PDB file of C-alpha atoms in Angstrom:
ATOM      1  CA  MET L   1      37.003  92.613  88.579  1.00 73.00           C
ATOM      2  CA  ILE L   2      35.739  91.758  92.249  1.00 73.00           C
ATOM      3  CA  SER L   3      36.471  95.752  93.588  1.00 75.00           C
ATOM      4  CA  LEU L   4      34.332  96.512  90.254  1.00 74.00           C
ATOM      5  CA  VAL L   5      31.791  94.021  90.589  1.00 77.00           C
ATOM      6  CA  GLY L   6      31.066  95.450  93.552  1.00 81.00           C
ATOM      7  CA  VAL L   7      30.686  98.876  92.575  1.00 75.00           C
ATOM      8  CA  GLU L   8      28.182  97.620  89.909  1.00 80.00           C
ATOM      9  CA  LEU L   9      25.811  96.529  92.678  1.00 79.00           C
ATOM     10  CA  THR L  10      26.147  99.434  94.669  1.00 84.00           C
ATOM     11  CA  ARG L  11      25.338 101.923  91.566  1.00 80.00           C
ATOM     12  CA  TYR L  12      22.469  99.470  90.921  1.00 82.00           C
ATOM     13  CA  ARG L  13      20.898  99.286  94.073  1.00 83.00           C
ATOM     14  CA  ALA L  14      21.215 102.933  94.905  1.00 84.00           C
ATOM     15  CA  ARG L  15      18.949 103.543  91.592  1.00 86.00           C
ATOM     16  CA  ARG L  16      15.567 105.143  92.799  1.00 88.00           C
ATOM     17  CA  ALA L  17      14.240 103.300  90.036  1.00 89.00           C
ATOM     18  CA  ILE L  18      15.728 100.308  90.490  1.00 90.00           C
ATOM     19  CA  ALA L  19      14.525 100.162  94.382  1.00 91.00           C
ATOM     20  CA  LEU L  20      11.033 101.065  93.020  1.00 94.00           C
ATOM     21  CA  LEU L  21      10.237  98.317  90.425  1.00 93.00           C
ATOM     22  CA  LEU L  22      12.207  95.908  92.891  1.00 92.00           C
ATOM     23  CA  LEU L  23       9.463  97.023  95.920  1.00 94.00           C
ATOM     24  CA  LEU L  24       6.406  96.936  92.834  1.00 94.00           C
ATOM     25  CA  ALA L  25       8.326  93.181  92.237  1.00 93.00           C
ATOM     26  CA  ALA L  26       7.541  91.854  95.916  1.00 94.00           C
ATOM     27  CA  LEU L  27       4.122  94.088  96.358  1.00 95.00           C
ATOM     28  CA  LEU L  28       2.436  92.527  93.899  1.00 94.00           C
ATOM     29  CA  ALA L  29       4.022  89.029  95.393  1.00 94.00           C
ATOM     30  CA  ALA L  30       2.077  89.865  99.169  1.00 94.00           C
ATOM     31  CA  PHE L  31      -0.828  90.939  97.034  1.00 94.00           C
ATOM     32  CA  ILE L  32      -1.237  88.489  94.659  1.00 93.00           C
ATOM     33  CA  ALA L  33      -0.013  85.574  98.145  1.00 93.00           C
ATOM     34  CA  PHE L  34      -2.890  87.447 100.495  1.00 93.00           C
ATOM     35  CA  LYS L  35      -5.107  87.067  97.277  1.00 90.00           C
ATOM     36  CA  SER L  36      -4.729  83.580  96.573  1.00 89.00           C
ATOM     37  CA  ALA L  37      -4.990  82.617 100.329  1.00 88.00           C
ATOM     38  CA  TRP L  38      -7.899  84.426 100.626  1.00 88.00           C
ATOM     39  CA  ASP L  39      -9.687  83.264  97.355  1.00 83.00           C
ATOM     40  CA  THR L  40      -9.488  80.135  99.332  1.00 83.00           C
ATOM     41  CA  ARG L  41     -10.287  80.498 102.435  1.00 82.00           C
ATOM     42  CA  PRO L  42     -12.354  77.479 104.995  1.00 79.00           C
ATOM     43  CA  PRO L  43     -15.500  78.268 104.312  1.00 77.00           C
ATOM     44  CA  SER L  44     -17.549  79.046 107.502  1.00 70.00           C
ATOM     45  CA  LYS L  45     -20.391  77.494 109.639  1.00 74.00           C
ATOM     46  CA  LEU L  46     -22.567  79.180 108.049  1.00 77.00           C
ATOM     47  CA  GLU L  47     -21.519  78.815 104.514  1.00 66.00           C
ATOM     48  CA  ILE L  48     -21.434  74.730 105.334  1.00 69.00           C
ATOM     49  CA  ALA L  49     -24.679  74.486 106.487  1.00 73.00           C
ATOM     50  CA  THR L  50     -26.054  76.633 103.406  1.00 70.00           C
ATOM     51  CA  ALA L  51     -24.431  74.109 101.344  1.00 68.00           C
ATOM     52  CA  LYS L  52     -25.834  70.459 102.644  1.00 70.00           C
ATOM     53  CA  ALA L  53     -29.216  72.307 102.711  1.00 71.00           C
ATOM     54  CA  ALA L  54     -28.574  73.491  98.943  1.00 68.00           C
ATOM     55  CA  ALA L  55     -27.220  69.235  98.324  1.00 65.00           C
ATOM     56  CA  GLU L  56     -30.457  67.777 100.243  1.00 65.00           C
ATOM     57  CA  HIS L  57     -33.104  69.866  98.321  1.00 64.00           C
ATOM     58  CA  GLU L  58     -31.279  69.530  95.186  1.00 64.00           C
ATOM     59  CA  ALA L  59     -31.353  65.378  96.221  1.00 61.00           C
ATOM     60  CA  ASN L  60     -35.111  65.219  96.984  1.00 68.00           C
ATOM     61  CA  ARG L  61     -36.127  66.952  93.555  1.00 72.00           C
ATOM     62  CA  SER L  62     -38.980  63.991  92.037  1.00 69.00           C
ATOM     63  CA  ASP L  63     -36.556  63.913  88.333  1.00 66.00           C
ATOM     64  CA  ILE L  64     -33.555  63.298  90.203  1.00 67.00           C
ATOM     65  CA  ARG L  65     -34.558  60.888  92.755  1.00 69.00           C
ATOM     66  CA  ALA L  66     -36.146  58.611  89.627  1.00 73.00           C
ATOM     67  CA  ASP L  67     -32.602  58.842  88.160  1.00 70.00           C
ATOM     68  CA  MET L  68     -31.728  57.822  90.856  1.00 70.00           C
ATOM     69  CA  ALA L  69     -33.464  54.646  91.304  1.00 77.00           C
ATOM     70  CA  THR L  70     -33.517  54.011  87.564  1.00 78.00           C
ATOM     71  CA  CYS L  71     -29.866  54.019  88.057  1.00 79.00           C
ATOM     72  CA  LEU L  72     -29.483  52.028  90.783  1.00 75.00           C
ATOM     73  CA  LYS L  73     -31.736  49.143  89.375  1.00 77.00           C
ATOM     74  CA  ASN L  74     -29.745  48.991  86.892  1.00 79.00           C
ATOM     75  CA  PRO L  75     -26.250  50.926  86.408  1.00 79.00           C
ATOM     76  CA  GLU L  76     -25.021  49.677  83.828  1.00 73.00           C
ATOM     77  CA  ASP L  77     -27.677  50.223  81.066  1.00 72.00           C
ATOM     78  CA  TYR L  78     -28.016  54.331  82.678  1.00 74.00           C
ATOM     79  CA  LEU L  79     -23.809  54.672  82.761  1.00 73.00           C
ATOM     80  CA  GLY L  80     -22.162  51.872  80.797  1.00 77.00           C
ATOM     81  CA  THR L  81     -20.527  48.748  80.906  1.00 77.00           C
ATOM     82  CA  GLY L  82     -18.445  48.260  84.436  1.00 75.00           C
ATOM     83  CA  ALA L  83     -20.999  51.001  86.210  1.00 78.00           C
ATOM     84  CA  THR L  84     -21.486  49.850  90.024  1.00 80.00           C
ATOM     85  CA  GLN L  85     -24.126  51.403  92.224  1.00 74.00           C
ATOM     86  CA  GLN L  86     -21.869  53.382  94.389  1.00 76.00           C
ATOM     87  CA  GLU L  87     -20.656  55.597  91.194  1.00 75.00           C
ATOM     88  CA  CYS L  88     -24.752  55.989  90.400  1.00 74.00           C
ATOM     89  CA  ARG L  89     -24.751  57.639  93.853  1.00 69.00           C
ATOM     90  CA  ASP L  90     -21.546  59.640  93.625  1.00 68.00           C
ATOM     91  CA  GLN L  91     -22.918  61.170  89.350  1.00 63.00           C
ATOM     92  CA  LEU L  92     -26.286  61.804  90.450  1.00 62.00           C
ATOM     93  CA  ALA L  93     -26.097  63.208  94.210  1.00 64.00           C
ATOM     94  CA  ALA L  94     -25.196  66.113  94.698  1.00 62.00           C
ATOM     95  CA  ALA L  95     -22.269  66.533  96.952  1.00 60.00           C
ATOM     96  CA  SER L  96     -22.451  69.392  99.310  1.00 52.00           C
ATOM     97  CA  ALA L  97     -19.442  70.345  98.862  1.00 57.00           C
ATOM     98  CA  SER L  98     -20.299  71.652  95.093  1.00 60.00           C
ATOM     99  CA  TYR L  99     -22.261  73.917  97.300  1.00 59.00           C
ATOM    100  CA  LEU L 100     -19.645  75.471  98.792  1.00 63.00           C
ATOM    101  CA  PRO L 101     -19.061  79.054  97.589  1.00 62.00           C
ATOM    102  CA  ARG L 102     -15.085  78.645  96.741  1.00 67.00           C
ATOM    103  CA  GLN L 103     -12.742  75.793  95.829  1.00 77.00           C
ATOM    104  CA  GLU L 104     -10.080  74.882  98.803  1.00 79.00           C
ATOM    105  CA  LEU L 105      -6.258  75.664  98.162  1.00 81.00           C
ATOM    106  CA  ASP L 106      -4.552  73.817  95.903  1.00 81.00           C
ATOM    107  CA  LEU L 107      -1.051  74.595  95.156  1.00 84.00           C
ATOM    108  CA  THR L 108      -0.927  72.607  91.854  1.00 83.00           C
ATOM    109  CA  GLY L 109      -3.960  75.309  90.668  1.00 83.00           C
ATOM    110  CA  THR L 110      -1.403  78.255  92.417  1.00 83.00           C
ATOM    111  CA  LEU L 111       1.563  76.890  90.912  1.00 84.00           C
ATOM    112  CA  LYS L 112      -1.143  77.073  87.377  1.00 85.00           C
ATOM    113  CA  GLY L 113      -2.305  79.992  87.504  1.00 84.00           C
ATOM    114  CA  ASN L 114      -1.390  82.883  89.802  1.00 87.00           C
ATOM    115  CA  GLY L 115       2.410  81.962  90.392  1.00 88.00           C
ATOM    116  CA  LEU L 116       3.134  81.961  86.937  1.00 90.00           C
ATOM    117  CA  GLY L 117       1.471  84.882  86.024  1.00 90.00           C
ATOM    118  CA  LEU L 118       3.470  86.319  88.722  1.00 93.00           C
ATOM    119  CA  ALA L 119       7.159  84.868  87.529  1.00 93.00           C
ATOM    120  CA  ILE L 120       5.897  86.841  84.324  1.00 92.00           C
ATOM    121  CA  LEU L 121       5.367  90.062  86.036  1.00 93.00           C
ATOM    122  CA  VAL L 122       7.961  90.009  88.249  1.00 94.00           C
ATOM    123  CA  ILE L 123      10.853  89.221  85.370  1.00 94.00           C
ATOM    124  CA  GLY L 124       9.001  91.838  83.205  1.00 92.00           C
ATOM    125  CA  LEU L 125      10.000  94.083  86.360  1.00 94.00           C
ATOM    126  CA  ILE L 126      13.740  92.687  86.293  1.00 94.00           C
ATOM    127  CA  ILE L 127      14.062  93.700  82.550  1.00 92.00           C
ATOM    128  CA  ILE L 128      13.047  96.626  83.064  1.00 93.00           C
ATOM    129  CA  ALA L 129      15.005  97.266  85.833  1.00 93.00           C
ATOM    130  CA  ALA L 130      18.356  95.572  84.285  1.00 92.00           C
ATOM    131  CA  SER L 131      17.204  98.119  80.988  1.00 91.00           C
ATOM    132  CA  THR L 132      16.964 101.453  83.375  1.00 91.00           C
ATOM    133  CA  PHE L 133      21.072 100.264  85.078  1.00 88.00           C
ATOM    134  CA  ALA L 134      22.329 100.039  81.610  1.00 86.00           C
ATOM    135  CA  GLY L 135      20.373 102.978  80.028  1.00 84.00           C
ATOM    136  CA  SER L 136      21.240 105.215  82.831  1.00 83.00           C
ATOM    137  CA  ASP L 137      25.437 105.308  82.235  1.00 77.00           C
ATOM    138  CA  TRP L 138      23.972 106.304  78.532  1.00 74.00           C
ATOM    139  CA  ALA L 139      21.807 109.167  78.768  1.00 78.00           C
ATOM    140  CA  SER L 140      23.836 110.739  81.398  1.00 78.00           C
ATOM    141  CA  GLY L 141      26.815 110.159  80.222  1.00 73.00           C
ATOM    142  CA  SER L 142      28.862 108.845  83.030  1.00 74.00           C
ATOM    143  CA  ILE L 143      29.661 105.314  81.190  1.00 74.00           C
ATOM    144  CA  ALA L 144      32.629 108.431  79.387  1.00 76.00           C
ATOM    145  CA  ASN L 145      33.948 108.624  82.671  1.00 69.00           C
ATOM    146  CA  GLN L 146      34.317 105.148  83.924  1.00 69.00           C
ATOM    147  CA  LEU L 147      36.321 103.868  81.188  1.00 70.00           C
ATOM    148  CA  LEU L 148      38.647 106.999  81.980  1.00 64.00           C
ATOM    149  CA  PHE L 149      39.511 105.027  85.843  1.00 69.00           C
ATOM    150  CA  GLU L 150      39.004 101.590  83.334  1.00 66.00           C
ATOM    151  CA  SER L 151      39.987 101.964  80.048  1.00 69.00           C
ATOM    152  CA  ARG L 152      39.540  98.265  79.456  1.00 77.00           C
ATOM    153  CA  ARG L 153      35.909  98.030  77.518  1.00 77.00           C
ATOM    154  CA  SER L 154      35.089  94.177  78.314  1.00 80.00           C
ATOM    155  CA  LYS L 155      35.886  94.531  82.005  1.00 81.00           C
ATOM    156  CA  VAL L 156      33.536  97.088  82.464  1.00 81.00           C
ATOM    157  CA  TRP L 157      31.199  95.455  79.758  1.00 86.00           C
ATOM    158  CA  ALA L 158      31.429  92.371  82.144  1.00 88.00           C
ATOM    159  CA  ALA L 159      31.179  93.830  85.350  1.00 88.00           C
ATOM    160  CA  LYS L 160      28.036  95.233  84.579  1.00 89.00           C
ATOM    161  CA  ALA L 161      26.831  92.148  83.663  1.00 91.00           C
ATOM    162  CA  ILE L 162      28.125  90.212  85.713  1.00 92.00           C
ATOM    163  CA  SER L 163      26.208  92.577  88.769  1.00 92.00           C
ATOM    164  CA  VAL L 164      23.281  93.101  86.707  1.00 93.00           C
ATOM    165  CA  THR L 165      22.934  89.243  86.640  1.00 93.00           C
ATOM    166  CA  LEU L 166      23.381  88.724  90.167  1.00 94.00           C
ATOM    167  CA  ALA L 167      21.135  91.401  91.382  1.00 93.00           C
ATOM    168  CA  SER L 168      18.039  90.040  88.964  1.00 94.00           C
ATOM    169  CA  GLY L 169      18.991  87.003  90.876  1.00 94.00           C
ATOM    170  CA  LEU L 170      18.837  87.619  94.006  1.00 94.00           C
ATOM    171  CA  ALA L 171      15.666  89.758  93.236  1.00 94.00           C
ATOM    172  CA  ALA L 172      13.816  86.842  92.144  1.00 95.00           C
ATOM    173  CA  VAL L 173      14.604  84.351  94.743  1.00 95.00           C
ATOM    174  CA  VAL L 174      13.761  87.544  97.435  1.00 95.00           C
ATOM    175  CA  VAL L 175       9.971  87.449  95.308  1.00 95.00           C
ATOM    176  CA  LEU L 176       9.430  84.262  94.290  1.00 94.00           C
ATOM    177  CA  GLY L 177      10.706  82.091  96.883  1.00 94.00           C
ATOM    178  CA  GLY L 178       8.655  84.295  99.658  1.00 93.00           C
ATOM    179  CA  PHE L 179       5.327  83.831  97.859  1.00 94.00           C
ATOM    180  CA  TRP L 180       5.794  79.850  97.776  1.00 93.00           C
ATOM    181  CA  LEU L 181       7.583  79.641 101.141  1.00 93.00           C
ATOM    182  CA  THR L 182       3.777  82.078 102.613  1.00 93.00           C
ATOM    183  CA  MET L 183       1.747  79.789 100.078  1.00 90.00           C
ATOM    184  CA  TYR L 184       3.190  76.792 102.180  1.00 89.00           C
ATOM    185  CA  LEU L 185       2.408  77.722 105.388  1.00 91.00           C
ATOM    186  CA  VAL L 186      -1.048  78.331 104.867  1.00 89.00           C
ATOM    187  CA  ALA L 187      -1.263  75.128 102.792  1.00 87.00           C
ATOM    188  CA  ALA L 188      -0.111  73.560 106.082  1.00 85.00           C
ATOM    189  CA  ASP L 189      -2.242  76.040 108.395  1.00 85.00           C
ATOM    190  CA  ARG L 190      -5.453  74.539 107.163  1.00 83.00           C
ATOM    191  CA  ASP L 191      -3.870  70.691 106.293  1.00 81.00           C
ATOM    192  CA  VAL L 192      -4.047  70.996 102.630  1.00 79.00           C
ATOM    193  CA  PRO L 193      -2.367  68.111 100.933  1.00 75.00           C
ATOM    194  CA  HIS L 194       0.619  68.734  99.526  1.00 74.00           C
ATOM    195  CA  GLY L 195       2.677  65.579  98.515  1.00 74.00           C
ATOM    196  CA  SER L 196       6.352  65.514  97.816  1.00 79.00           C
ATOM    197  CA  ALA L 197       5.487  65.868  93.704  1.00 84.00           C
ATOM    198  CA  VAL L 198       3.921  68.993  93.950  1.00 85.00           C
ATOM    199  CA  VAL L 199       6.722  70.430  96.025  1.00 86.00           C
ATOM    200  CA  ASN L 200       9.208  69.264  93.816  1.00 88.00           C
ATOM    201  CA  ASP L 201       7.132  70.694  90.990  1.00 88.00           C
ATOM    202  CA  ILE L 202       6.779  73.923  92.520  1.00 90.00           C
ATOM    203  CA  ALA L 203      11.155  73.857  93.537  1.00 90.00           C
ATOM    204  CA  TRP L 204      11.537  73.699  90.420  1.00 91.00           C
ATOM    205  CA  HIS L 205       9.413  76.394  88.549  1.00 91.00           C
ATOM    206  CA  VAL L 206      11.214  78.253  91.181  1.00 93.00           C
ATOM    207  CA  VAL L 207      15.002  77.349  90.035  1.00 93.00           C
ATOM    208  CA  ARG L 208      13.759  77.856  86.239  1.00 93.00           C
ATOM    209  CA  ALA L 209      11.558  80.979  87.784  1.00 94.00           C
ATOM    210  CA  VAL L 210      15.289  82.817  88.548  1.00 95.00           C
ATOM    211  CA  VAL L 211      17.487  81.237  86.208  1.00 95.00           C
ATOM    212  CA  LEU L 212      15.028  83.414  83.652  1.00 95.00           C
ATOM    213  CA  ALA L 213      15.411  86.677  85.934  1.00 95.00           C
ATOM    214  CA  MET L 214      19.154  86.157  85.656  1.00 95.00           C
ATOM    215  CA  ALA L 215      18.776  85.696  81.851  1.00 94.00           C
ATOM    216  CA  ALA L 216      16.150  88.014  81.228  1.00 93.00           C
ATOM    217  CA  GLY L 217      18.544  90.956  83.304  1.00 93.00           C
ATOM    218  CA  LEU L 218      21.231  89.617  81.339  1.00 94.00           C
ATOM    219  CA  GLY L 219      19.420  90.288  77.718  1.00 92.00           C
ATOM    220  CA  ALA L 220      17.823  93.178  78.577  1.00 92.00           C
ATOM    221  CA  TYR L 221      21.458  94.847  79.770  1.00 92.00           C
ATOM    222  CA  ALA L 222      22.784  93.726  76.248  1.00 92.00           C
ATOM    223  CA  LEU L 223      20.863  94.979  74.207  1.00 91.00           C
ATOM    224  CA  THR L 224      20.445  97.968  76.197  1.00 91.00           C
ATOM    225  CA  MET L 225      24.513  98.597  76.041  1.00 88.00           C
ATOM    226  CA  LEU L 226      24.036  97.971  71.881  1.00 88.00           C
ATOM    227  CA  PHE L 227      21.093 100.556  71.598  1.00 87.00           C
ATOM    228  CA  ARG L 228      22.388 102.509  73.917  1.00 86.00           C
ATOM    229  CA  HIS L 229      19.107 103.777  75.227  1.00 83.00           C
ATOM    230  CA  SER L 230      16.601 101.946  77.780  1.00 85.00           C
ATOM    231  CA  VAL L 231      13.836 103.203  75.842  1.00 87.00           C
ATOM    232  CA  ALA L 232      15.012 101.731  72.916  1.00 86.00           C
ATOM    233  CA  THR L 233      14.977  98.567  74.351  1.00 86.00           C
ATOM    234  CA  LEU L 234      11.950  98.194  75.794  1.00 87.00           C
ATOM    235  CA  ALA L 235      10.230  99.681  72.480  1.00 87.00           C
ATOM    236  CA  VAL L 236      11.398  96.940  70.967  1.00 84.00           C
ATOM    237  CA  LEU L 237      10.834  94.735  73.278  1.00 84.00           C
ATOM    238  CA  PHE L 238       7.245  95.698  73.893  1.00 83.00           C
ATOM    239  CA  ALA L 239       6.942  96.044  70.130  1.00 82.00           C
ATOM    240  CA  TYR L 240       7.705  91.792  69.411  1.00 80.00           C
ATOM    241  CA  ALA L 241       4.802  90.970  72.377  1.00 76.00           C
ATOM    242  CA  ILE L 242       2.360  93.513  70.890  1.00 75.00           C
ATOM    243  CA  GLY L 243       3.055  92.406  67.215  1.00 72.00           C
ATOM    244  CA  GLY L 244       5.326  90.254  66.682  1.00 68.00           C
ATOM    245  CA  GLU L 245       3.467  86.921  68.357  1.00 68.00           C
ATOM    246  CA  LEU L 246       0.675  88.062  66.082  1.00 71.00           C
ATOM    247  CA  VAL L 247       2.710  87.750  62.895  1.00 70.00           C
ATOM    248  CA  VAL L 248       4.601  84.414  64.454  1.00 65.00           C
ATOM    249  CA  GLU L 249       0.923  82.966  64.585  1.00 66.00           C
ATOM    250  CA  LEU L 250      -0.128  83.881  61.513  1.00 67.00           C
ATOM    251  CA  LEU L 251       2.800  82.640  59.301  1.00 63.00           C
ATOM    252  CA  PRO L 252       1.091  79.431  57.535  1.00 62.00           C
ATOM    253  CA  ILE L 253       4.497  76.935  58.300  1.00 63.00           C
ATOM    254  CA  ASP L 254       3.288  73.915  60.097  1.00 62.00           C
ATOM    255  CA  ASP L 255       4.588  74.043  63.995  1.00 64.00           C
ATOM    256  CA  ILE L 256       5.289  77.278  63.641  1.00 66.00           C
ATOM    257  CA  GLY L 257       4.338  77.506  67.108  1.00 65.00           C
ATOM    258  CA  ARG L 258       7.169  75.778  68.489  1.00 71.00           C
ATOM    259  CA  TRP L 259       9.545  78.744  67.401  1.00 72.00           C
ATOM    260  CA  SER L 260       7.555  81.450  69.457  1.00 78.00           C
ATOM    261  CA  VAL L 261       9.147  83.642  72.004  1.00 80.00           C
ATOM    262  CA  GLY L 262       6.444  83.545  74.104  1.00 79.00           C
ATOM    263  CA  ASN L 263       6.012  79.470  73.761  1.00 81.00           C
ATOM    264  CA  ASN L 264       9.176  79.018  75.112  1.00 84.00           C
ATOM    265  CA  VAL L 265       9.080  81.372  77.863  1.00 86.00           C
ATOM    266  CA  PHE L 266       6.008  79.832  78.694  1.00 85.00           C
ATOM    267  CA  GLY L 267       7.331  76.581  78.059  1.00 84.00           C
ATOM    268  CA  TRP L 268      10.189  76.856  80.202  1.00 86.00           C
ATOM    269  CA  LEU L 269       8.404  77.959  83.414  1.00 88.00           C
ATOM    270  CA  GLU L 270       5.782  75.770  83.025  1.00 84.00           C
ATOM    271  CA  THR L 271       5.804  72.207  84.498  1.00 79.00           C
ATOM    272  CA  ARG L 272       3.713  70.602  81.030  1.00 74.00           C
ATOM    273  CA  LEU L 273       3.325  73.261  77.775  1.00 71.00           C
ATOM    274  CA  GLU L 274       1.002  71.569  75.384  1.00 64.00           C
ATOM    275  CA  ILE L 275       0.762  74.157  72.054  1.00 62.00           C
ATOM    276  CA  ASN L 276      -0.844  73.412  68.522  1.00 56.00           C
ATOM    277  CA  GLY L 277       1.549  72.032  66.616  1.00 55.00           C
ATOM    278  CA  CYS L 278       1.330  74.706  63.370  1.00 55.00           C
ATOM    279  CA  SER L 279       0.091  77.819  62.672  1.00 51.00           C
ATOM    280  CA  SER L 280      -4.216  79.104  62.861  1.00 51.00           C
ATOM    281  CA  LEU L 281      -4.175  78.855  58.972  1.00 51.00           C
ATOM    282  CA  VAL L 282      -3.074  75.561  58.817  1.00 51.00           C
ATOM    283  CA  PRO L 283      -5.615  73.204  59.207  1.00 55.00           C
ATOM    284  CA  GLY L 284      -5.434  69.986  61.527  1.00 55.00           C
ATOM    285  CA  CYS L 285      -3.367  71.391  64.164  1.00 60.00           C
ATOM    286  CA  THR L 286      -2.095  68.760  66.899  1.00 62.00           C
ATOM    287  CA  GLN L 287      -0.427  69.362  69.583  1.00 65.00           C
ATOM    288  CA  THR L 288       3.262  69.524  71.001  1.00 71.00           C
ATOM    289  CA  HIS L 289       4.799  69.353  73.510  1.00 70.00           C
ATOM    290  CA  ILE L 290       7.637  72.316  74.817  1.00 77.00           C
ATOM    291  CA  SER L 291      10.107  69.912  77.542  1.00 83.00           C
ATOM    292  CA  HIS L 292      12.695  72.683  79.500  1.00 84.00           C
ATOM    293  CA  LEU L 293      15.382  71.708  77.611  1.00 88.00           C
ATOM    294  CA  ASP L 294      13.835  72.590  73.980  1.00 85.00           C
ATOM    295  CA  SER L 295      12.728  75.931  75.640  1.00 86.00           C
ATOM    296  CA  GLY L 296      16.295  76.876  77.635  1.00 88.00           C
ATOM    297  CA  LEU L 297      18.021  76.025  74.540  1.00 91.00           C
ATOM    298  CA  TYR L 298      15.678  78.280  72.339  1.00 88.00           C
ATOM    299  CA  LEU L 299      16.108  81.247  75.182  1.00 90.00           C
ATOM    300  CA  LEU L 300      20.397  80.243  75.478  1.00 93.00           C
ATOM    301  CA  VAL L 301      20.675  80.875  71.688  1.00 93.00           C
ATOM    302  CA  LEU L 302      18.499  84.163  71.722  1.00 90.00           C
ATOM    303  CA  LEU L 303      20.492  84.853  74.477  1.00 93.00           C
ATOM    304  CA  LEU L 304      24.046  84.077  73.713  1.00 94.00           C
ATOM    305  CA  VAL L 305      23.543  86.448  69.900  1.00 92.00           C
ATOM    306  CA  ALA L 306      22.395  89.580  71.718  1.00 91.00           C
ATOM    307  CA  VAL L 307      25.816  89.579  74.479  1.00 92.00           C
ATOM    308  CA  ALA L 308      28.022  88.727  71.753  1.00 92.00           C
ATOM    309  CA  ALA L 309      26.222  91.787  69.655  1.00 91.00           C
ATOM    310  CA  SER L 310      26.119  94.125  72.745  1.00 90.00           C
ATOM    311  CA  PHE L 311      30.227  93.219  73.944  1.00 87.00           C
ATOM    312  CA  LEU L 312      31.513  93.569  70.543  1.00 88.00           C
ATOM    313  CA  ALA L 313      29.587  97.034  69.361  1.00 86.00           C
ATOM    314  CA  PHE L 314      30.661  98.093  73.277  1.00 80.00           C
ATOM    315  CA  ARG L 315      34.400  97.468  72.336  1.00 79.00           C
ATOM    316  CA  ARG L 316      34.124  98.515  69.657  1.00 77.00           C
ATOM    317  CA  GLN L 317      32.197 101.556  68.736  1.00 69.00           C
ATOM    318  CA  ASP L 318      33.026 105.118  69.931  1.00 64.00           C
ATOM    319  CA  VAL L 319      31.891 106.437  73.282  1.00 60.00           C
TER     320      VAL L 319
END
């Protein structure tokens, strides 16, 4: 089995289409890291001076000064019970930071924005790579030749599945790990606060993303071995992504969003996900929390169904 897995890993690595897809994933990660760092670069001296001048000009407006005087005279009447004069200054005095042209780097914001988007993109490319790897054997007819050298179909299927899963996980570790290492170094260089809680959230996000990438690669491989065409697999996934999610949201069933594949993917990747707890056709929607455990179990069941169907079909159907 180990030798077969090694052969399949070599074949996976040798596929030009797969190499290009993984290279694209790395380039996307590099571009998003550069854009995230550039869009949050520290302000220049000129920008800081301009922001201070704008804040001073705003503070000297007659209406602002009148409001400030009224608030300082009686903060509770102006802002509510318990208000203080310092709160008057904080809320009514224009801070120069609010006039800066961009926000400073925030790793938590990056995690919820570009980081989550990158994880989805990388997993999507891994799905295409896994499907291409399995589909090429059927398209070229080489699967029949492979079974001449190893007649035990279960062993051939398993070796391919293990190699795809390992390769998918390694690709995700390199690309996503490289992205977050870059962002962490940028934050450290700029003395941006990044406490243990933020680092912990990022680390667990990367772990969950890698696990999902491995599962997605295995699932795409299983479906392609079942359909025997990578185009069929990608078409089914694309059709669901476009129409399936819409149909699910339109069903007049309470808490239907909980069973959406897309919501469970985001529920697995995000630190915490809140969704509408009912269909768009049902009034009075409430927020529902999808935990990582719930999302993981839901996606695991789908993966096991796909793997079982693919494995049984490959053992019984003619090649």
